[in-house]
CSV table of C-alpha atoms and ligand atoms in Angstrom, one decimal:
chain,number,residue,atom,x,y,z
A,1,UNK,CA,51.7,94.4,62.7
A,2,UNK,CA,54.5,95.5,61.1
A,3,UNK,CA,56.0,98.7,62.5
A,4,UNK,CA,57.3,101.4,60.4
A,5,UNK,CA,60.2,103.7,60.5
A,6,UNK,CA,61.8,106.9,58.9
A,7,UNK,CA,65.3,105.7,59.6
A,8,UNK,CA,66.8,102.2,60.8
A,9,UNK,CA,70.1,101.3,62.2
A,10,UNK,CA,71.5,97.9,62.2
A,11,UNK,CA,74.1,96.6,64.4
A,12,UNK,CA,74.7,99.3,67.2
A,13,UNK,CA,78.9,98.7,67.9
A,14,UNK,CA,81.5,101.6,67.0
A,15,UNK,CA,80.1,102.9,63.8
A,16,UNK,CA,76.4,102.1,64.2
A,17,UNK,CA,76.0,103.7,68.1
A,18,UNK,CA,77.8,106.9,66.5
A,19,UNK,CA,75.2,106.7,63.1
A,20,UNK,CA,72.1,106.6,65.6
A,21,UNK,CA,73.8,109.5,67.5
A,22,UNK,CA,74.1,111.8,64.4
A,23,UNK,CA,70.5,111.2,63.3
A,24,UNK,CA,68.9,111.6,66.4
A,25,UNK,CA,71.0,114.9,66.7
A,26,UNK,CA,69.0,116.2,63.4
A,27,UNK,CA,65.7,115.4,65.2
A,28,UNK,CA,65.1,112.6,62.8
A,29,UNK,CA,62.8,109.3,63.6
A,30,UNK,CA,65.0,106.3,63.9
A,31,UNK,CA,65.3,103.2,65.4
A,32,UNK,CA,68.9,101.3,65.9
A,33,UNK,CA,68.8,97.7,66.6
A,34,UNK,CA,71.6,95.5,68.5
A,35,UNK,CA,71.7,91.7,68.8
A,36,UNK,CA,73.6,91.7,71.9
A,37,UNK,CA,74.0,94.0,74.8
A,38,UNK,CA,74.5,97.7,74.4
A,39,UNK,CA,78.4,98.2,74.3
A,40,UNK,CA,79.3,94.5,74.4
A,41,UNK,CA,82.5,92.4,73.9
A,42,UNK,CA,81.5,89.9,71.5
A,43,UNK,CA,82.0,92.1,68.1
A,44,UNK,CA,85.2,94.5,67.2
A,45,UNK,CA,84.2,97.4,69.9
A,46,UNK,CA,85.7,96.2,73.2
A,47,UNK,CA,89.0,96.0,75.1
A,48,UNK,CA,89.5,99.3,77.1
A,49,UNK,CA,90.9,101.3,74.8
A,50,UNK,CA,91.3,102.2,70.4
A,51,UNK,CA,94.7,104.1,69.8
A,52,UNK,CA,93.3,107.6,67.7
A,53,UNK,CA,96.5,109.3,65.7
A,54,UNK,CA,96.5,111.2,62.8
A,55,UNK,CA,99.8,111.0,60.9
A,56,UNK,CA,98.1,107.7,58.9
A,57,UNK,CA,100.5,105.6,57.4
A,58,UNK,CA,97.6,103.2,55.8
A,59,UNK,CA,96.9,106.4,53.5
A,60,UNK,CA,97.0,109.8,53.6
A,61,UNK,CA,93.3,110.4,52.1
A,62,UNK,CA,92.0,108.9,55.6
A,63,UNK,CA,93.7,112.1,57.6
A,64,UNK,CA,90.6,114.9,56.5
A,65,UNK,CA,88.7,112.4,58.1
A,66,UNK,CA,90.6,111.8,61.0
A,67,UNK,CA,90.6,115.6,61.5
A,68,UNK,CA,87.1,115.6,61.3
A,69,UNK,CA,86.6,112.4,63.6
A,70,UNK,CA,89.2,114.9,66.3
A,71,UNK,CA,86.7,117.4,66.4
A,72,UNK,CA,83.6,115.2,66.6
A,73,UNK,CA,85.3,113.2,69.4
A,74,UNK,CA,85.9,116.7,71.5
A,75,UNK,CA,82.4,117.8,71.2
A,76,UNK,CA,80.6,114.9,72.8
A,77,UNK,CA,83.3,114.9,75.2
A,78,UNK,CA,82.2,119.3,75.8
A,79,UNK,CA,78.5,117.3,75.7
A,80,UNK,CA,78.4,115.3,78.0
A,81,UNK,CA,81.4,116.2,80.1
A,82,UNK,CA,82.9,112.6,80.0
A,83,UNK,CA,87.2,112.1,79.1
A,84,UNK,CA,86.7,109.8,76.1
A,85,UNK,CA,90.2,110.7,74.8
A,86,UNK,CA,93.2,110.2,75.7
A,87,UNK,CA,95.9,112.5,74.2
A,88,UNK,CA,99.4,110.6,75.6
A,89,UNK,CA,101.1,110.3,72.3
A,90,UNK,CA,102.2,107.3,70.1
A,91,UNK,CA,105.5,106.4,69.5
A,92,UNK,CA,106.5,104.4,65.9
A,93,UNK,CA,109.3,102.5,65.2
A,94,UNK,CA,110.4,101.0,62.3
A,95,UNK,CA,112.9,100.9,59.1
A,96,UNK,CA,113.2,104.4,57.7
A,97,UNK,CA,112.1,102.5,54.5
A,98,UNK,CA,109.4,101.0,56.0
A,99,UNK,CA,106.0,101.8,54.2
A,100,UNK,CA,104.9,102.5,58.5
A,101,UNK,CA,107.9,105.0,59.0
A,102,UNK,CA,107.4,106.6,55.3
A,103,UNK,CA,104.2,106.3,55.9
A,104,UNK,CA,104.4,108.9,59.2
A,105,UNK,CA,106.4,111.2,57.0
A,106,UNK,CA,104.2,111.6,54.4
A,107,UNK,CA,101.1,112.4,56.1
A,108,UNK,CA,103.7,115.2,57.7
A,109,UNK,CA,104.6,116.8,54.3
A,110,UNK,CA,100.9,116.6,53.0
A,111,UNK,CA,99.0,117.5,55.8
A,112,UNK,CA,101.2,119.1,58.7
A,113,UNK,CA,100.4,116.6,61.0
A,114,UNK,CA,103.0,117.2,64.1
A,115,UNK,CA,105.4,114.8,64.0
A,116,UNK,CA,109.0,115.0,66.2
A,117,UNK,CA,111.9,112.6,64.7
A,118,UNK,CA,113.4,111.3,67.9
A,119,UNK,CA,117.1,110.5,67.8
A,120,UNK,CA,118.8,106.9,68.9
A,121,UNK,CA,119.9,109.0,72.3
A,122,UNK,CA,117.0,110.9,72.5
A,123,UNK,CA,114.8,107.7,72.3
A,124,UNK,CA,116.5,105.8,75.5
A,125,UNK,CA,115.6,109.0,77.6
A,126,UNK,CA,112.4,109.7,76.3
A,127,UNK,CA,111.0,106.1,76.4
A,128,UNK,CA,112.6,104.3,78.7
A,129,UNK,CA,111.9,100.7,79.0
A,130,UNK,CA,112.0,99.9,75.1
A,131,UNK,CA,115.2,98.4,73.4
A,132,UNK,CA,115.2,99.7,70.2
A,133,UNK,CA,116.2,97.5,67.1
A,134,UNK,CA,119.3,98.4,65.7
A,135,UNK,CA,119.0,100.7,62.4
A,136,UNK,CA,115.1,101.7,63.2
A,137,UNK,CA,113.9,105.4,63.2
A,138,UNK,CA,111.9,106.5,66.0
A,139,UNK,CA,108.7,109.2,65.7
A,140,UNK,CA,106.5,110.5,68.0
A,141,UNK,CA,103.4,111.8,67.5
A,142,UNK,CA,101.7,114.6,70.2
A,143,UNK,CA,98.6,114.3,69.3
A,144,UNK,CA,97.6,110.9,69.1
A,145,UNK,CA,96.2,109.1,71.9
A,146,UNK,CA,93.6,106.5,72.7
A,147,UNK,CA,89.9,106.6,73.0
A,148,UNK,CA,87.8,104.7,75.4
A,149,UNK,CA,86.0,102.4,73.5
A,150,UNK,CA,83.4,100.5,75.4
A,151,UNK,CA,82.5,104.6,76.9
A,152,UNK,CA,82.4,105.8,73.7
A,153,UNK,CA,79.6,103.3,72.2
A,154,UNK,CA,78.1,103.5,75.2
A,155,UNK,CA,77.9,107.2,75.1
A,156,UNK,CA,77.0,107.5,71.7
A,157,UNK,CA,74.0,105.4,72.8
A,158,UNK,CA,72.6,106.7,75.5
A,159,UNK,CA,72.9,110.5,73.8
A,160,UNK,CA,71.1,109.1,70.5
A,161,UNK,CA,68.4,108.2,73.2
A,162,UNK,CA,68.3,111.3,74.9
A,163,UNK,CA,68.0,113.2,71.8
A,164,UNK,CA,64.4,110.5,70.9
A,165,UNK,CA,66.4,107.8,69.6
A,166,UNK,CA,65.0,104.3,70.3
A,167,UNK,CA,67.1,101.1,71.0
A,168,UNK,CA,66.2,97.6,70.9
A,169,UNK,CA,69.0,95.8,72.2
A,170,UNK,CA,69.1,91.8,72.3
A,171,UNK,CA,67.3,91.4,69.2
A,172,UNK,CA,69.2,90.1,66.3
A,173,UNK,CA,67.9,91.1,62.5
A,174,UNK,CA,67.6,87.4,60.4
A,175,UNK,CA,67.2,89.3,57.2
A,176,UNK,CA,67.6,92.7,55.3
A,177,UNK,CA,64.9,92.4,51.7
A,178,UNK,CA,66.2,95.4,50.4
A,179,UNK,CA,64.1,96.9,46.6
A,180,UNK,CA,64.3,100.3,44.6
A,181,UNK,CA,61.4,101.4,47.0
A,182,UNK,CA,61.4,99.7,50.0
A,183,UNK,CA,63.5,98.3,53.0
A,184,UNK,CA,61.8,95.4,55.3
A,185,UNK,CA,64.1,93.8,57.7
A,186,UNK,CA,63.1,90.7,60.0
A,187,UNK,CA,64.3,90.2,63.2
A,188,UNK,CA,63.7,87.5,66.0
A,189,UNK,CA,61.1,89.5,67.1
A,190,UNK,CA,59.0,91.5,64.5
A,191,UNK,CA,59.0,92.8,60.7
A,192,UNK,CA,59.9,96.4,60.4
A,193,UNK,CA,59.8,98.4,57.3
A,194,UNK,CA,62.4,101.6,57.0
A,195,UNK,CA,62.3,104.8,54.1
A,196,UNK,CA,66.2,104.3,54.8
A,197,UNK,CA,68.6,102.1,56.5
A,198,UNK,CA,72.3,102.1,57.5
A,199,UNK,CA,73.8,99.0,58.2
A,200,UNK,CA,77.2,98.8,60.3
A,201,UNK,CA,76.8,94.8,61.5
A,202,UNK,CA,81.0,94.6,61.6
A,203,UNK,CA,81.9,91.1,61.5
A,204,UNK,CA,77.8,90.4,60.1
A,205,UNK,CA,78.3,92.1,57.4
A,206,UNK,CA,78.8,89.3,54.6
A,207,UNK,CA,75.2,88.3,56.4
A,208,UNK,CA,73.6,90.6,56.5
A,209,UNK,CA,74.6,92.2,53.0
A,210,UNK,CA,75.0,88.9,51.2
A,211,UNK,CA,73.5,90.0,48.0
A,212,UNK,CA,76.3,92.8,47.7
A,213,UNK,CA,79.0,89.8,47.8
A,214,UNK,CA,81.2,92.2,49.4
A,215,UNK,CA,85.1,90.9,49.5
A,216,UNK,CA,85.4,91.3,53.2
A,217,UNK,CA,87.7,88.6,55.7
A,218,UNK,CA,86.9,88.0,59.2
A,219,UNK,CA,90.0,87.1,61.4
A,220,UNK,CA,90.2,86.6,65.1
A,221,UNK,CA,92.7,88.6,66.8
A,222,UNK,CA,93.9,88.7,70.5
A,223,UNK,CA,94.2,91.5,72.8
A,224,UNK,CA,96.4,91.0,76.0
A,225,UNK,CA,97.4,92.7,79.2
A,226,UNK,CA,100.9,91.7,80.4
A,227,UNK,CA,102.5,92.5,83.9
A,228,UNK,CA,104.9,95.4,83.9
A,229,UNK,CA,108.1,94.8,86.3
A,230,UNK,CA,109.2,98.1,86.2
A,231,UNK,CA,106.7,101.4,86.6
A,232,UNK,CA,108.3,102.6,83.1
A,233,UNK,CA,105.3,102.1,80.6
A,234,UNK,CA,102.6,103.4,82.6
A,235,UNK,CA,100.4,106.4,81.9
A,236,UNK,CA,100.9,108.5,85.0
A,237,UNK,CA,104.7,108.3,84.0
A,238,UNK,CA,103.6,110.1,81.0
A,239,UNK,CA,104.1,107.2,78.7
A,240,UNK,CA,101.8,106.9,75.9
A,241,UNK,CA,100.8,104.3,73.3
A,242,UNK,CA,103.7,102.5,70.6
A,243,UNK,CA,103.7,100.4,67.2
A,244,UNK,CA,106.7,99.0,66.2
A,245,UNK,CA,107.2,98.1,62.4
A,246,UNK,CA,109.2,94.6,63.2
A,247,UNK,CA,110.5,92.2,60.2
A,248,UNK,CA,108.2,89.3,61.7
A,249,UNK,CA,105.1,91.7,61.7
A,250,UNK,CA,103.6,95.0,63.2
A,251,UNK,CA,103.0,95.0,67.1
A,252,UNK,CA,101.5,97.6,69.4
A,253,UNK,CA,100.1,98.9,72.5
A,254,UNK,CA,98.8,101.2,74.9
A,255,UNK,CA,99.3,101.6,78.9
A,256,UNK,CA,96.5,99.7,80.4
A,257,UNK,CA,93.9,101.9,82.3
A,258,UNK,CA,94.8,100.4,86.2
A,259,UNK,CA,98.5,101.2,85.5
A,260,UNK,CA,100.0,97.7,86.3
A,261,UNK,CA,100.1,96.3,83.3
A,262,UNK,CA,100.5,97.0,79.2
A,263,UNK,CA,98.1,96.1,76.9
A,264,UNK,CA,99.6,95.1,73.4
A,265,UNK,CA,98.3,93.1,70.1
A,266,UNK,CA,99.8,92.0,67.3
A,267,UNK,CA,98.1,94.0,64.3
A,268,UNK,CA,99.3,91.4,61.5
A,269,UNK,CA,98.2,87.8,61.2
A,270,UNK,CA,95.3,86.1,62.6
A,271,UNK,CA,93.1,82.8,61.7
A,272,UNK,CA,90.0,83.4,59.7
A,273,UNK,CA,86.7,82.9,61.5
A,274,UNK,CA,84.5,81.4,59.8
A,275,UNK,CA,81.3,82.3,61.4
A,276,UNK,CA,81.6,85.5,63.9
A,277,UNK,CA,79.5,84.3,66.4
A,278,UNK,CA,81.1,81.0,66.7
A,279,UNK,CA,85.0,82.8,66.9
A,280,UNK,CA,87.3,80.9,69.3
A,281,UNK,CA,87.8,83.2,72.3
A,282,UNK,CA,90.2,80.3,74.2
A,283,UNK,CA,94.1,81.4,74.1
A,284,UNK,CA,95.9,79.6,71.9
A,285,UNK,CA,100.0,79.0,72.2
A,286,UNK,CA,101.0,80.5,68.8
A,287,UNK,CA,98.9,84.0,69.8
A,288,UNK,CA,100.9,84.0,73.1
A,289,UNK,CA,104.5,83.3,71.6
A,290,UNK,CA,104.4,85.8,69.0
A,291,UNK,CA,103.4,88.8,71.2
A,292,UNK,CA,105.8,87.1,73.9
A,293,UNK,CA,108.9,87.0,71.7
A,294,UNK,CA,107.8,90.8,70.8
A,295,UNK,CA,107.7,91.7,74.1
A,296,UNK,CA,111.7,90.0,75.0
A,297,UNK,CA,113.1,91.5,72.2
A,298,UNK,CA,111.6,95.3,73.1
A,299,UNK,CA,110.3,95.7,76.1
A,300,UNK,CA,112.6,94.3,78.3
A,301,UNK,CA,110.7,95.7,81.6
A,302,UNK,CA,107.4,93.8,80.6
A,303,UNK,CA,106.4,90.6,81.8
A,304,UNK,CA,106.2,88.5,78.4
A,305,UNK,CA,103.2,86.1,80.1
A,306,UNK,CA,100.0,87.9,79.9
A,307,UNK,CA,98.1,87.9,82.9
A,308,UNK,CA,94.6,88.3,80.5
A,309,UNK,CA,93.3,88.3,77.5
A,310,UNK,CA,90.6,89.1,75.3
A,311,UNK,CA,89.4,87.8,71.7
A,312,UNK,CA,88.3,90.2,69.1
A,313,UNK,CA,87.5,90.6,65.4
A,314,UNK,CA,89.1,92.5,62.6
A,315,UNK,CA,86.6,92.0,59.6
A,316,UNK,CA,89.3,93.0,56.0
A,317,UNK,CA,89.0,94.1,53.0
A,318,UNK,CA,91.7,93.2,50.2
A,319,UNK,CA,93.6,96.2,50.5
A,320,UNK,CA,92.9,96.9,54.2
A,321,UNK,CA,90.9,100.3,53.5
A,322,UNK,CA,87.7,100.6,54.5
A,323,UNK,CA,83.8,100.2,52.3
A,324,UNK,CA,81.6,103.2,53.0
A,325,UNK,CA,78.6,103.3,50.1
A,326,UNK,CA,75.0,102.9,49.2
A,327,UNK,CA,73.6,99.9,47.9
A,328,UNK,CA,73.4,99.8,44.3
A,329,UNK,CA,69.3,98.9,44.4
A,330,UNK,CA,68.4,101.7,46.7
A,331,UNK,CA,70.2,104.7,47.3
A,332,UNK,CA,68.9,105.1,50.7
A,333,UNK,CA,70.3,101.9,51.8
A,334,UNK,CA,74.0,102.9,53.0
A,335,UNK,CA,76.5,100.7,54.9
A,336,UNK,CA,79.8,100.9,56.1
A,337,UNK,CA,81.9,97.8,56.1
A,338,UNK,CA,85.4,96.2,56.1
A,339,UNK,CA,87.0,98.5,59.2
A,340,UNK,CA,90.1,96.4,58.4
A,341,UNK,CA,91.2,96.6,62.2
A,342,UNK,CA,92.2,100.2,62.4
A,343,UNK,CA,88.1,101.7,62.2
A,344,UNK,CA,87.6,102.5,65.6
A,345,UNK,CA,89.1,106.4,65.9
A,346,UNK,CA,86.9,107.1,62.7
A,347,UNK,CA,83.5,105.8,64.2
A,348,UNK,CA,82.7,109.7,65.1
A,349,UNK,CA,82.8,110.9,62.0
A,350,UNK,CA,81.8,107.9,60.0
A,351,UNK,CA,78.6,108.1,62.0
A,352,UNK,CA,78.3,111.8,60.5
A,353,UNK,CA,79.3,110.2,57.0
A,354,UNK,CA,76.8,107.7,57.5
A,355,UNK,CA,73.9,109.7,58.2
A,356,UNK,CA,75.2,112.5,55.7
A,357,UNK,CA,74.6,109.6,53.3
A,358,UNK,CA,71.4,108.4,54.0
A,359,UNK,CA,69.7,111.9,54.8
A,360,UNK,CA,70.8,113.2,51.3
A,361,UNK,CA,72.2,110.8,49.2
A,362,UNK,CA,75.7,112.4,49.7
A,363,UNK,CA,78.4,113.8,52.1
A,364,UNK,CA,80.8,117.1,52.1
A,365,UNK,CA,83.6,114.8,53.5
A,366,UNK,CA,86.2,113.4,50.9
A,367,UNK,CA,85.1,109.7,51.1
A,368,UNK,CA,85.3,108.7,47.1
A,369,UNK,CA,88.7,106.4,48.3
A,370,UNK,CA,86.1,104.1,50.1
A,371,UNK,CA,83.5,103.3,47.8
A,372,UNK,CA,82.8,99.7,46.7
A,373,UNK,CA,83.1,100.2,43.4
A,374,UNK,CA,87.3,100.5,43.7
A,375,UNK,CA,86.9,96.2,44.1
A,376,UNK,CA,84.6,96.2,40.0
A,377,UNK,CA,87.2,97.4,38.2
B,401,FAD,C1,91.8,93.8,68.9
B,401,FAD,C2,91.4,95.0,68.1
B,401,FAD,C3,92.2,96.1,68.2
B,401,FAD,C4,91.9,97.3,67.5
B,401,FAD,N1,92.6,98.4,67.7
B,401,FAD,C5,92.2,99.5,67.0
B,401,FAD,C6,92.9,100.8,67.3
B,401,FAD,O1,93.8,100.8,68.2
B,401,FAD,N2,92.4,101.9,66.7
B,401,FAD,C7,91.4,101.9,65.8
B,401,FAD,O2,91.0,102.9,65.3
B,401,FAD,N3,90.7,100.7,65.5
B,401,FAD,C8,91.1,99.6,66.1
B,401,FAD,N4,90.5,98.4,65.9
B,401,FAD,C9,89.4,98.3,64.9
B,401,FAD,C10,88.1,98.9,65.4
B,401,FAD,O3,87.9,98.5,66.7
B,401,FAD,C11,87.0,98.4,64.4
B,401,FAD,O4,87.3,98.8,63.1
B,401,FAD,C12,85.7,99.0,64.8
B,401,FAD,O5,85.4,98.8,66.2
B,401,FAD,C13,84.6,98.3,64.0
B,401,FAD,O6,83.3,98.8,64.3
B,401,FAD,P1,82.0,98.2,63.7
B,401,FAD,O7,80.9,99.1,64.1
B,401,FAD,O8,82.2,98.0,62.2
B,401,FAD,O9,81.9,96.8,64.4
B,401,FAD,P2,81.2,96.4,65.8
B,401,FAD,O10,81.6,97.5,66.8
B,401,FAD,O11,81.6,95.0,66.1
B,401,FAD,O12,79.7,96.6,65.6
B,401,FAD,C14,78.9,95.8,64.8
B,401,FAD,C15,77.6,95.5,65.6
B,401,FAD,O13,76.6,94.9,64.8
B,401,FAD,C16,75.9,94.0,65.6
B,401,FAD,N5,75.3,93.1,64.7
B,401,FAD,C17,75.8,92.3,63.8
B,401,FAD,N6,74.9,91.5,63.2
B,401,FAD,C18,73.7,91.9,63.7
B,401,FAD,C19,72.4,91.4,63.5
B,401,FAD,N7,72.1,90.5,62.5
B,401,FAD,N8,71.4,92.0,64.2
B,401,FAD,C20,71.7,93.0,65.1
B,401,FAD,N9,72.9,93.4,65.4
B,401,FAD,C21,73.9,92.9,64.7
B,401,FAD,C22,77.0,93.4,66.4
B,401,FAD,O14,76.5,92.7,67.5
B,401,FAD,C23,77.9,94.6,66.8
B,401,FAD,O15,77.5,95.2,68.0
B,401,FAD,C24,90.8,97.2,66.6
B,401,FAD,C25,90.0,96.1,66.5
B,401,FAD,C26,90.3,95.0,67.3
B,401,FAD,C27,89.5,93.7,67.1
């Protein structure tokens, strides 16, 4: 029998856990469905930690959001009485010319966002353990932080359930038929039929959307935690997260959570995967030499061999902002797409946006910069 549902939620990771949250919070009837485990590390959603800031150098129309994400962020924390954030700042470094470091500035003209300018001097004091390349400016941003990632999927989840959501986890969708009146999806398992569905399937999308043709790039990415020698990165030293703006790409990191180590990434680069459940999560030499010659140059008191590491996916979009919109056949089909590698801090409010969307067709929050028709024109 084919079981029937107000509103359906495909692939439960950052943005989908936080879209079955917000629906469940307006007493609606919905179901969310995850192929693997509920907050697992085979998607984009795993790894610790997601750095949140708001002085956004991608664009400044992201930062009403990003306030909005702040608040959303704070109230499940004040629900549920869990620390899912962070606040230990963020540190940017870069060529005043940079688009990162102009970037920073800008979102402190247009928005206010606090940002301190720290001097050459006041950089050795303040962040000790960093060499800073000659000729770059140093910021530092108060507010930003990081948030817990797996803990915040995971709480997203299990307050969606609380609030009458229903989960089926390990059960992957094979296909999405979508028409002006009607949504029927097939999974492994059974046929269900939705009046509206959000899908947020990350690194699925292209699948599970195919008829959309959306321009979106998969690339593996690796996440690693190298030794510190010296206690001088670490969070109960009040250190906090950094990105530096270097010529051979952009590299960044966080304190790791037991203290003894950094986690760090390089944000540019990575090989395309071609099918994201088949993505090589072995360590290649190239992933550790880049992030190893970024760590001699600029942190000389880190260990440049990791001790771990983990694979994860960015899935991009041609000009690295993100797709948020309905589908074309069916209004009540939305979808949110393309995170680009820098999603995670938004997947509070894009779960509001989300459900905003396929509640009533539309949303108060300034979203216009994200719709798919930007990529017909
Ligand atoms: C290494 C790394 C570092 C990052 N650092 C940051 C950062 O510091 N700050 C930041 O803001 N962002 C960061 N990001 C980006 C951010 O993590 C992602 O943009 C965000 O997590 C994407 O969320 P998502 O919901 O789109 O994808 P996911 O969380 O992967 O969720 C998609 C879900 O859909 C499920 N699914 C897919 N297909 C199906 C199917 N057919 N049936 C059922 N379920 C399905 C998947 O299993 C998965 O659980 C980083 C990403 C990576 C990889």
């Amino acid at each position: 029998m084919t079981q029937h549902v107000d509103y359906l939620v495909l692939g439960l990771g950052g943005m989908g856990s936080s879209a079955l949250y917000h629906l469940s919070k307006r007493g609606l009837n919905v179901l969310g469905i995850e192929q693997f485990g509920a907050a697992h590390d085979r998607g984009s959603s795993h790894g610790e930690t997601r750095i949140i800031r708001k002085a956004y150098f991608e664009h400044p129309n992201y930062i009403p959001l990003l306030q909005r994400a702040y608040e959303l962020w704070h109230d499940l924390e004040q629900t549920t009485g869990k620390t899912l954030f962070n606040q230990c700042g963020l540190m940017v470094a870069g060529p005043s010319d940079g688009a990162v470091i102009r970037g920073v500035h800008l979102a402190e003209e247009l928005y206010g966002v606090e940002v301190e300018s720290v001097s050459p001097a006041d950089a050795v004091e303040r962040f000790p353990g960093f060499r800073i390349p000659d000729g770059f400016e140093v910021t530092h941003e108060p507010e930003a932080g990081f948030l817990h990632v797996e803990q915040c999927v995971q709480t997203h989840l299990e307050c969606a359930q609380a609030q009458g959501a229903t989960v089926y986890l390990n059960e992957q969708t094979l296909g999405v038929k979508v028409s002006e009146r009607s949504v029927e999806v097939k999974t492994d398992r059974q046929k269900i039929t939705a009046s509206s569905l959000i899908v947020t399937t990350g690194a699925w999308s292209s699948g599970c959307l195919s008829e959309l043709q959306l321009p979106l790039e998969v690339v593996r990415k690796v996440l690693f935690w190298n030794p510190v020698r010296e206690p001088v990165y670490n969070l109960d030293a009040g250190r906090g997260s950094f990105f530096f703006d270097m010529p051979e790409g952009e590299f960044y990191g966080l304190p790791s959570l037991e203290g003894a180590s950094v986690k760090l990434a390089e944000h540019t680069g990575g090989e395309t995967v071609s099918d994201p459940a088949d993505v090589d999560r072995s360590l290649y030499e190239n992933d550790v030499h880049r992030v190893s010659r970024f760590v001699e140059a600029v942190m000389p008191a880190l260990d440049p061999q990791p001790m771990r590491h983990t694979v994860c996916m960015y899935t991009g979009t041609p000009d690295g902002h993100f797709i948020v919109d309905q589908h074309p056949a069916n209004q009540r089909v939305v979808y949110g797409a393309g995170f680009s590698g820098h999603g995670f801090k938004f997947a509070s409010v894009m779960g509001e946006i989300l459900a905003d969307l396929a509640t009533t067709g539309r949303t108060a929050l300034p979203i216009e910069f994200l719709s798919a028709q930007r990529f017909n024109q």
